[in-house]
Amino acid sequence: MPCARARLIVLAATCAVFVSLSSAADDLGHGEAVYNGICLACHGGDGAGSLPGVPDLTEVAAPLSQDDAVLLKRMVEGFKSPGSPMEMPPRGGNPALTDADLKAALKYMRKTFQQAK
Ligand code: HEC
């Protein structure tokens, strides 16, 4: 099955990237890699959301105005606000992501999407 094999290779490559970047001191670069690898699919390259139900993270009153602790908990456990058509999956749907990966992604998101207040 060429398809299944290709998928395995992609998975292995993704893991290798995460492992090599985890040891890097550059949190922001790591966060960018995590974001672009996992979160971008739903949140979009500009953070404005690429699917219905995904919030615009660039708005002033956006989810990113909340504390790190609140957001990290929701990124780890998953989150669905009342009436939302779609949920934020636990760890963005990738159980291999560590808390440190998510922390780095949040740092990258704050730096990249959050407007100066
Ligand atoms: C499958 C699509 C999907 C992926 C992948 C995804 N998200 Fe989300 N995310 C959502 C949706 C949908 C919401 C809004 C949920 C709601 O309000 O009900 C959300 C909300 C959030 C929020 C705001 C939470 C709040 O308090 O309102 C943060 C922060 C976030 N995501 C971070 C991430 C990070 C970091 C990743 C990658 C590790 C990620 N997301 C991957 C769909 C996704």
mmCIF file of C-alpha atoms and ligand atoms in Angstrom:
data_model
loop_
_atom_site.group_PDB
_atom_site.id
_atom_site.type_symbol
_atom_site.label_atom_id
_atom_site.label_comp_id
_atom_site.label_asym_id
_atom_site.label_seq_id
_atom_site.Cartn_x
_atom_site.Cartn_y
_atom_site.Cartn_z
ATOM 1 C CA MET A 1 0.000 0.000 0.000
ATOM 2 C CA PRO A 2 2.002 3.007 -1.180
ATOM 3 C CA CYS A 3 -0.435 5.377 0.523
ATOM 4 C CA ALA A 4 -0.091 3.856 3.976
ATOM 5 C CA ARG A 5 3.669 3.830 3.634
ATOM 6 C CA ALA A 6 3.771 7.492 2.615
ATOM 7 C CA ARG A 7 1.665 8.363 5.636
ATOM 8 C CA LEU A 8 4.050 6.504 7.949
ATOM 9 C CA ILE A 9 7.025 8.313 6.499
ATOM 10 C CA VAL A 10 5.313 11.666 6.996
ATOM 11 C CA LEU A 11 4.477 10.744 10.608
ATOM 12 C CA ALA A 12 8.042 9.664 11.298
ATOM 13 C CA ALA A 13 9.383 12.856 9.750
ATOM 14 C CA THR A 14 6.994 14.940 11.854
ATOM 15 C CA CYS A 15 8.133 13.166 15.022
ATOM 16 C CA ALA A 16 11.770 13.698 14.124
ATOM 17 C CA VAL A 17 11.140 17.407 13.682
ATOM 18 C CA PHE A 18 9.436 17.636 17.072
ATOM 19 C CA VAL A 19 12.180 15.702 18.823
ATOM 20 C CA SER A 20 14.975 17.757 17.323
ATOM 21 C CA LEU A 21 13.185 21.015 18.010
ATOM 22 C CA SER A 22 12.199 20.107 21.571
ATOM 23 C CA SER A 23 15.788 20.383 22.659
ATOM 24 C CA ALA A 24 16.239 23.750 20.999
ATOM 25 C CA ALA A 25 16.384 26.704 23.338
ATOM 26 C CA ASP A 26 14.380 28.798 20.897
ATOM 27 C CA ASP A 27 10.858 28.440 22.255
ATOM 28 C CA LEU A 28 9.402 30.751 19.669
ATOM 29 C CA GLY A 29 10.843 28.823 16.743
ATOM 30 C CA HIS A 30 9.583 25.607 18.298
ATOM 31 C CA GLY A 31 6.159 27.135 18.846
ATOM 32 C CA GLU A 32 6.045 28.211 15.231
ATOM 33 C CA ALA A 33 6.884 24.672 14.102
ATOM 34 C CA VAL A 34 4.173 23.208 16.339
ATOM 35 C CA TYR A 35 1.654 25.783 15.184
ATOM 36 C CA ASN A 36 2.426 25.348 11.507
ATOM 37 C CA GLY A 37 2.448 21.560 11.814
ATOM 38 C CA ILE A 38 -0.762 21.070 13.795
ATOM 39 C CA CYS A 39 -2.747 24.178 14.617
ATOM 40 C CA LEU A 40 -2.593 25.974 11.285
ATOM 41 C CA ALA A 41 -4.999 23.483 9.677
ATOM 42 C CA CYS A 42 -7.898 25.002 11.631
ATOM 43 C CA HIS A 43 -6.563 28.323 12.898
ATOM 44 C CA GLY A 44 -5.028 29.465 9.605
ATOM 45 C CA GLY A 45 -1.627 30.972 8.894
ATOM 46 C CA ASP A 46 -2.845 34.410 9.999
ATOM 47 C CA GLY A 47 -4.700 33.156 13.108
ATOM 48 C CA ALA A 48 -8.063 34.319 11.793
ATOM 49 C CA GLY A 49 -9.446 30.772 11.530
ATOM 50 C CA SER A 50 -9.884 28.753 8.361
ATOM 51 C CA LEU A 51 -13.022 26.753 9.237
ATOM 52 C CA PRO A 52 -16.474 27.738 10.506
ATOM 53 C CA GLY A 53 -16.520 27.702 14.311
ATOM 54 C CA VAL A 54 -12.834 28.519 14.682
ATOM 55 C CA PRO A 55 -12.466 31.854 16.486
ATOM 56 C CA ASP A 56 -10.508 34.782 15.076
ATOM 57 C CA LEU A 57 -7.466 34.931 17.344
ATOM 58 C CA THR A 58 -6.423 38.332 16.019
ATOM 59 C CA GLU A 59 -9.384 40.280 17.420
ATOM 60 C CA VAL A 60 -8.788 42.432 20.480
ATOM 61 C CA ALA A 61 -11.461 40.606 22.507
ATOM 62 C CA ALA A 62 -10.243 37.291 21.123
ATOM 63 C CA PRO A 63 -9.614 34.128 23.130
ATOM 64 C CA LEU A 64 -5.949 35.112 23.433
ATOM 65 C CA SER A 65 -6.896 37.918 25.831
ATOM 66 C CA GLN A 66 -7.339 35.207 28.488
ATOM 67 C CA ASP A 67 -4.627 34.022 30.880
ATOM 68 C CA ASP A 68 -2.044 31.442 29.848
ATOM 69 C CA ALA A 69 -3.382 29.020 32.471
ATOM 70 C CA VAL A 70 -6.907 29.133 31.019
ATOM 71 C CA LEU A 71 -5.733 28.717 27.448
ATOM 72 C CA LEU A 72 -3.222 25.971 28.226
ATOM 73 C CA LYS A 73 -5.859 23.965 30.086
ATOM 74 C CA ARG A 74 -8.181 24.249 27.086
ATOM 75 C CA MET A 75 -5.443 23.328 24.630
ATOM 76 C CA VAL A 76 -4.582 20.247 26.699
ATOM 77 C CA GLU A 77 -8.112 19.054 27.503
ATOM 78 C CA GLY A 78 -9.967 20.356 24.460
ATOM 79 C CA PHE A 79 -12.648 22.996 24.558
ATOM 80 C CA LYS A 80 -16.105 23.708 23.161
ATOM 81 C CA SER A 81 -17.899 26.921 24.022
ATOM 82 C CA PRO A 82 -21.714 26.918 24.283
ATOM 83 C CA GLY A 83 -23.349 26.992 20.857
ATOM 84 C CA SER A 84 -20.064 26.530 19.004
ATOM 85 C CA PRO A 85 -20.386 24.359 15.889
ATOM 86 C CA MET A 86 -16.958 22.857 16.426
ATOM 87 C CA GLU A 87 -14.653 21.951 19.289
ATOM 88 C CA MET A 88 -10.994 22.620 19.827
ATOM 89 C CA PRO A 89 -9.630 19.053 20.019
ATOM 90 C CA PRO A 90 -7.382 18.048 22.963
ATOM 91 C CA ARG A 91 -3.768 18.905 22.064
ATOM 92 C CA GLY A 92 -4.987 20.012 18.646
ATOM 93 C CA GLY A 93 -5.794 16.382 17.892
ATOM 94 C CA ASN A 94 -2.164 15.263 18.260
ATOM 95 C CA PRO A 95 -1.608 13.338 21.529
ATOM 96 C CA ALA A 96 2.156 13.389 20.896
ATOM 97 C CA LEU A 97 2.304 17.114 21.663
ATOM 98 C CA THR A 98 3.687 17.790 25.144
ATOM 99 C CA ASP A 99 2.599 20.616 27.445
ATOM 100 C CA ALA A 100 5.883 22.329 26.568
ATOM 101 C CA ASP A 101 5.014 22.083 22.850
ATOM 102 C CA LEU A 102 1.639 23.709 23.521
ATOM 103 C CA LYS A 103 3.213 26.395 25.698
ATOM 104 C CA ALA A 104 5.639 27.215 22.898
ATOM 105 C CA ALA A 105 2.782 27.322 20.371
ATOM 106 C CA LEU A 106 0.863 29.709 22.636
ATOM 107 C CA LYS A 107 3.917 31.943 22.908
ATOM 108 C CA TYR A 108 4.198 31.989 19.122
ATOM 109 C CA MET A 109 0.466 32.727 18.743
ATOM 110 C CA ARG A 110 0.596 35.619 21.219
ATOM 111 C CA LYS A 111 3.603 37.110 19.482
ATOM 112 C CA THR A 112 2.188 36.645 15.984
ATOM 113 C CA PHE A 113 -1.573 37.199 16.274
ATOM 114 C CA GLN A 114 -2.287 39.258 19.339
ATOM 115 C CA GLN A 115 -2.737 42.942 18.716
ATOM 116 C CA ALA A 116 -1.032 45.458 20.915
ATOM 117 C CA LYS A 117 -3.439 46.681 23.558
HETATM 118 C C1 HEC B 1 -9.475 20.502 14.270
HETATM 119 C C2 HEC B 1 -9.363 21.939 14.324
HETATM 120 C C3 HEC B 1 -8.420 22.564 15.334
HETATM 121 C C4 HEC B 1 -7.075 22.305 15.503
HETATM 122 C C5 HEC B 1 -6.197 21.323 14.738
HETATM 123 C C6 HEC B 1 -6.645 23.206 16.558
HETATM 124 N N1 HEC B 1 -7.687 23.963 17.001
HETATM 125 FE FE1 HEC B 1 -7.612 25.385 18.469
HETATM 126 N N2 HEC B 1 -9.625 25.675 18.288
HETATM 127 C C7 HEC B 1 -10.446 25.046 17.367
HETATM 128 C C8 HEC B 1 -11.817 25.487 17.579
HETATM 129 C C9 HEC B 1 -13.033 25.038 16.776
HETATM 130 C C10 HEC B 1 -11.788 26.409 18.651
HETATM 131 C C11 HEC B 1 -12.997 27.132 19.283
HETATM 132 C C12 HEC B 1 -13.732 26.190 20.230
HETATM 133 C C13 HEC B 1 -14.964 26.825 20.832
HETATM 134 O O1 HEC B 1 -14.954 28.044 21.120
HETATM 135 O O2 HEC B 1 -15.949 26.104 21.017
HETATM 136 C C14 HEC B 1 -10.384 26.524 19.054
HETATM 137 C C15 HEC B 1 -9.938 27.352 20.073
HETATM 138 C C16 HEC B 1 -8.612 27.517 20.420
HETATM 139 C C17 HEC B 1 -8.131 28.446 21.404
HETATM 140 C C18 HEC B 1 -8.994 29.421 22.199
HETATM 141 C C19 HEC B 1 -9.581 28.739 23.421
HETATM 142 C C20 HEC B 1 -10.530 29.667 24.142
HETATM 143 O O3 HEC B 1 -10.376 29.818 25.353
HETATM 144 O O4 HEC B 1 -11.432 30.243 23.509
HETATM 145 C C21 HEC B 1 -6.775 28.298 21.461
HETATM 146 C C22 HEC B 1 -5.816 29.074 22.360
HETATM 147 C C23 HEC B 1 -6.405 27.278 20.526
HETATM 148 N N3 HEC B 1 -7.543 26.814 19.896
HETATM 149 C C24 HEC B 1 -5.121 26.836 20.320
HETATM 150 C C25 HEC B 1 -4.772 25.784 19.459
HETATM 151 C C26 HEC B 1 -3.440 25.245 19.344
HETATM 152 C C27 HEC B 1 -2.226 25.728 20.111
HETATM 153 C C28 HEC B 1 -3.508 24.244 18.423
HETATM 154 C C29 HEC B 1 -2.383 23.347 17.936
HETATM 155 C C30 HEC B 1 -1.673 22.598 18.949
HETATM 156 C C31 HEC B 1 -4.885 24.156 17.965
HETATM 157 N N4 HEC B 1 -5.616 25.113 18.629
HETATM 158 C C32 HEC B 1 -5.335 23.260 17.014
HETATM 159 C C33 HEC B 1 -10.070 24.138 16.415
HETATM 160 C C34 HEC B 1 -8.786 23.603 16.275
#
